[in-house]
């Protein structure tokens, strides 16, 4: 019933929305008020923010970004992450946003940190939802960006994987990334729909990105929501280490949540978002 209500509400809002396309990104604009840029995670389209838009679009102009190769946005040939970042820059410049807030989940949170660290725009507030400035360093021992290659056995195997095996992998990832069983199929479907080359090489782009030093330049107010999964004690060290250079920040650990905090603990997430935006 809840999903039906959300869907009906979105139909109402979409009737009053605008759609913009700049090369590697598509942006849907819904609502009115102070601007909020909503950046989804890897493989997710702007639709991932449906419930968020339902709650805040009456008082905020929501700009929902979708990336090339994901959702219904056509893939691009190369330099995926750099092009996405460049086109988001262009979108912000063209709209001349004042006191912009950015909400980013996973890769979207990393992009938000990247944008804010360059101090090109009037970015007032950031809500970083289970994201890090250098995801690769969390996953790869003795991490070095320069040593990460696009031509690896793992990447080549992913490119050759048949659809059935990929679907199984996607569902396994979905179950791991969310405690909300009702969301597993949707998360998996977004992964399955993704352009395969974008999935493989775009993820490598993300692993190579290291913003741990750059975030010292951020002047915006930053609230970081961290999934305390399996426990706060298991993730606290990672967050403290990765965000050490960020001068002003608040890290909020969300209990009983996996990676998709806005699905697993929606009310807690929404309370933090509303406090920040207000």
C-alpha positions as CSV (number, residue, x, y, z in Angstrom):
1,X,0.0,0.0,0.0
2,X,2.8,2.4,0.9
3,X,4.5,1.9,-2.5
4,X,1.2,2.5,-4.3
5,X,0.7,5.8,-2.4
6,X,4.2,6.9,-3.3
7,X,3.6,6.0,-6.9
8,X,0.4,7.9,-7.1
9,X,2.0,10.9,-5.4
10,X,4.9,10.8,-7.9
11,X,2.5,10.7,-10.8
12,X,1.0,14.0,-9.4
13,X,4.4,15.6,-9.0
14,X,5.8,14.4,-12.4
15,X,2.9,16.2,-14.1
16,X,4.6,19.4,-12.9
17,X,8.2,18.4,-13.5
18,X,10.8,19.4,-16.1
19,X,13.4,17.1,-17.7
20,X,16.9,18.3,-18.8
21,X,19.7,16.4,-20.5
22,X,23.4,17.3,-20.7
23,X,25.5,14.7,-22.4
24,X,26.1,12.1,-19.6
25,X,23.3,13.2,-17.1
26,X,19.6,13.5,-17.2
27,X,17.9,15.7,-14.5
28,X,14.3,15.8,-13.5
29,X,13.1,18.9,-11.6
30,X,10.2,18.5,-9.2
31,X,8.8,20.9,-6.7
32,X,9.5,24.5,-5.7
33,X,11.6,26.4,-3.2
34,X,15.2,26.2,-2.2
35,X,17.2,24.0,-4.6
36,X,18.3,20.5,-3.6
37,X,20.5,18.4,-6.0
38,X,19.9,14.6,-5.4
39,X,22.8,12.4,-6.6
40,X,22.1,8.6,-6.6
41,X,24.5,5.8,-6.1
42,X,26.1,3.6,-8.7
43,X,23.6,1.9,-11.1
44,X,20.7,3.8,-9.5
45,X,18.6,6.3,-11.4
46,X,17.1,9.4,-9.9
47,X,14.0,7.3,-9.1
48,X,15.9,6.0,-6.0
49,X,14.9,9.3,-4.4
50,X,11.1,8.9,-5.0
51,X,10.1,8.8,-1.3
52,X,12.5,11.7,-0.5
53,X,10.9,13.8,-3.2
54,X,7.4,13.0,-1.9
55,X,8.4,14.5,1.5
56,X,10.4,17.6,0.5
57,X,9.3,18.8,-2.9
58,X,6.5,21.0,-1.5
59,X,9.1,23.3,-0.1
60,X,12.2,22.5,-2.1
61,X,13.0,22.4,-5.8
62,X,14.4,18.9,-6.2
63,X,16.8,18.2,-9.1
64,X,17.0,14.4,-9.5
65,X,20.1,13.3,-11.4
66,X,20.4,10.1,-13.4
67,X,23.7,9.0,-15.0
68,X,24.6,7.8,-18.5
69,X,24.3,4.0,-18.7
70,X,21.8,3.7,-15.9
71,X,18.1,3.8,-15.9
72,X,16.9,5.1,-19.3
73,X,19.9,7.4,-19.9
74,X,22.0,6.3,-22.9
75,X,25.6,5.1,-22.2
76,X,28.6,7.2,-23.3
77,X,31.8,5.8,-24.7
78,X,34.6,6.7,-22.3
79,X,35.9,8.8,-19.3
80,X,32.6,8.1,-17.6
81,X,33.0,9.5,-14.1
82,X,35.0,12.5,-15.2
83,X,32.3,13.3,-17.8
84,X,29.5,12.9,-15.3
85,X,31.3,15.3,-12.9
86,X,31.9,17.8,-15.7
87,X,28.3,17.7,-16.8
88,X,27.0,18.2,-13.2
89,X,29.3,21.2,-13.0
90,X,27.8,22.6,-16.2
91,X,24.3,22.0,-14.9
92,X,25.0,23.9,-11.6
93,X,26.6,26.7,-13.5
94,X,23.7,27.0,-16.0
95,X,21.1,27.1,-13.2
96,X,23.1,29.7,-11.1
97,X,22.0,28.0,-7.9
98,X,22.3,30.0,-4.7
99,X,22.7,28.2,-1.4
100,X,22.4,24.8,-3.0
101,X,22.0,21.7,-0.9
102,X,23.2,18.3,-2.2
103,X,22.1,14.9,-1.0
104,X,24.2,12.1,-2.3
105,X,24.1,8.3,-1.7
106,X,27.1,6.1,-2.1
107,X,28.8,7.2,-5.3
108,X,26.5,10.2,-5.3
109,X,27.9,11.2,-1.9
110,X,31.4,10.9,-3.2
111,X,30.4,13.2,-6.1
112,X,28.9,15.7,-3.7
113,X,32.2,15.8,-1.8
114,X,34.1,16.3,-5.1
115,X,31.9,19.2,-6.1
116,X,32.1,20.9,-2.7
117,X,35.9,20.4,-2.4
118,X,36.5,22.6,-5.5
119,X,34.7,25.6,-4.1
120,X,33.4,26.7,-7.5
121,X,29.7,27.0,-6.4
122,X,27.6,28.3,-3.6
123,X,27.0,24.9,-2.0
124,X,25.6,25.5,1.5
125,X,24.9,22.0,2.8
126,X,25.7,18.3,2.1
127,X,24.0,15.2,3.3
128,X,26.3,12.3,2.6
129,X,24.4,9.0,2.8
130,X,26.8,6.0,3.4
131,X,29.6,7.3,1.2
132,X,33.3,7.8,1.5
133,X,35.9,10.1,-0.2
134,X,37.9,7.0,-1.3
135,X,35.9,3.8,-1.6
136,X,38.8,2.0,-3.1
137,X,40.9,2.4,0.0
138,X,38.2,0.6,2.0
139,X,38.2,-2.4,-0.3
140,X,41.8,-2.8,-1.6
141,X,44.8,-3.5,0.7
142,X,47.8,-1.2,0.2
143,X,45.6,1.0,-2.0
144,X,47.1,3.1,-4.7
145,X,44.9,4.8,-7.3
146,X,47.6,4.6,-10.0
147,X,47.8,0.8,-9.6
148,X,44.2,0.2,-10.4
149,X,43.8,-1.1,-13.9
150,X,40.8,-1.3,-16.2
151,X,42.1,-4.4,-18.0
152,X,41.8,-7.0,-15.2
153,X,40.6,-10.6,-15.1
154,X,37.8,-9.5,-12.8
155,X,36.6,-6.8,-15.2
156,X,36.9,-9.1,-18.2
157,X,34.9,-11.8,-16.5
158,X,32.1,-9.3,-15.7
159,X,32.0,-8.2,-19.3
160,X,31.6,-11.8,-20.5
161,X,29.2,-13.0,-17.7
162,X,25.9,-14.3,-19.1
163,X,22.7,-12.6,-18.1
164,X,21.5,-15.3,-15.8
165,X,24.7,-15.3,-13.7
166,X,24.6,-11.5,-13.7
167,X,21.0,-11.5,-12.4
168,X,22.0,-13.8,-9.6
169,X,25.0,-11.6,-8.7
170,X,22.8,-8.5,-8.7
171,X,20.3,-10.1,-6.3
172,X,23.0,-11.2,-4.0
173,X,24.4,-7.7,-3.9
174,X,20.9,-6.2,-3.3
175,X,20.3,-8.5,-0.3
176,X,23.7,-7.4,1.1
177,X,23.1,-3.7,0.5
178,X,19.6,-3.4,2.0
179,X,17.8,-4.9,5.0
180,X,14.4,-4.1,3.3
181,X,13.3,-7.2,1.5
182,X,10.7,-5.3,-0.4
183,X,13.5,-3.2,-2.1
184,X,15.8,-6.1,-3.1
185,X,14.2,-6.7,-6.5
186,X,14.2,-3.0,-7.4
187,X,17.9,-2.6,-6.5
188,X,18.7,-5.7,-8.5
189,X,16.7,-4.6,-11.5
190,X,18.6,-1.3,-11.6
191,X,21.9,-3.2,-11.7
192,X,20.6,-5.6,-14.3
193,X,19.4,-2.7,-16.5
194,X,22.7,-1.0,-16.4
195,X,24.9,-0.8,-19.5
196,X,27.5,-3.5,-18.9
197,X,30.5,-1.6,-19.9
198,X,29.5,1.4,-17.8
199,X,29.0,-1.0,-14.9
200,X,32.5,-2.4,-15.3
201,X,34.6,0.5,-16.3
202,X,32.6,3.2,-14.4
203,X,33.0,1.2,-11.2
204,X,36.8,1.2,-11.9
205,X,36.6,5.0,-12.3
206,X,35.1,5.2,-8.9
207,X,37.7,2.9,-7.3
208,X,40.4,5.1,-8.7
209,X,39.0,8.3,-7.2
210,X,40.7,9.5,-4.0
211,X,39.4,12.7,-2.4
212,X,40.7,12.1,1.2
213,X,43.0,15.1,1.0
214,X,40.8,17.3,-1.2
215,X,38.0,17.4,1.3
216,X,40.0,19.7,3.5
217,X,38.9,22.5,1.2
218,X,35.1,22.0,1.8
219,X,33.5,24.9,3.5
220,X,29.9,23.6,3.4
221,X,28.0,22.2,6.3
222,X,28.4,18.4,6.1
223,X,26.3,15.7,7.7
224,X,27.4,12.1,7.1
225,X,25.0,9.2,7.6
226,X,26.9,6.0,8.2
227,X,25.3,2.6,8.2
228,X,26.3,0.9,11.5
229,X,26.5,-2.4,9.8
230,X,27.3,-4.8,11.3
231,X,27.9,-2.4,14.2
232,X,29.1,1.1,14.9
233,X,32.4,-0.2,16.3
234,X,33.1,-2.0,13.0
235,X,32.8,1.1,10.8
236,X,33.7,4.0,13.1
237,X,37.4,3.7,12.4
238,X,36.9,3.7,8.6
239,X,34.8,6.9,8.7
240,X,37.1,8.7,11.2
241,X,40.1,7.8,9.0
242,X,38.6,8.7,5.6
243,X,37.0,12.0,6.8
244,X,40.0,13.1,8.9
245,X,40.8,16.0,6.7
246,X,37.3,17.4,6.7
247,X,37.3,20.4,9.0
248,X,33.6,20.6,10.0
249,X,31.4,17.5,10.0
250,X,28.8,15.5,11.9
251,X,28.9,11.8,11.5
252,X,25.6,10.1,12.5
253,X,25.7,6.3,12.8
254,X,22.5,4.6,11.8
255,X,21.7,1.4,13.6
256,X,19.9,-1.5,11.9
257,X,20.7,-0.4,8.4
258,X,22.7,-1.6,5.5
259,X,24.0,0.5,2.6
260,X,20.6,1.9,1.5
261,X,19.9,3.9,4.6
262,X,17.0,5.8,3.0
263,X,15.3,2.4,2.4
264,X,16.2,0.6,5.7
265,X,15.7,3.5,8.1
266,X,13.6,6.0,6.2
267,X,12.2,8.0,9.2
268,X,15.7,8.4,10.8
269,X,17.1,9.4,7.4
270,X,14.3,11.9,6.7
271,X,14.6,13.5,10.2
272,X,18.3,14.1,9.5
273,X,17.6,15.5,6.1
274,X,14.8,17.8,7.3
275,X,17.0,19.1,10.1
276,X,19.8,19.9,7.7
277,X,17.6,21.6,5.1
278,X,15.7,23.6,7.6
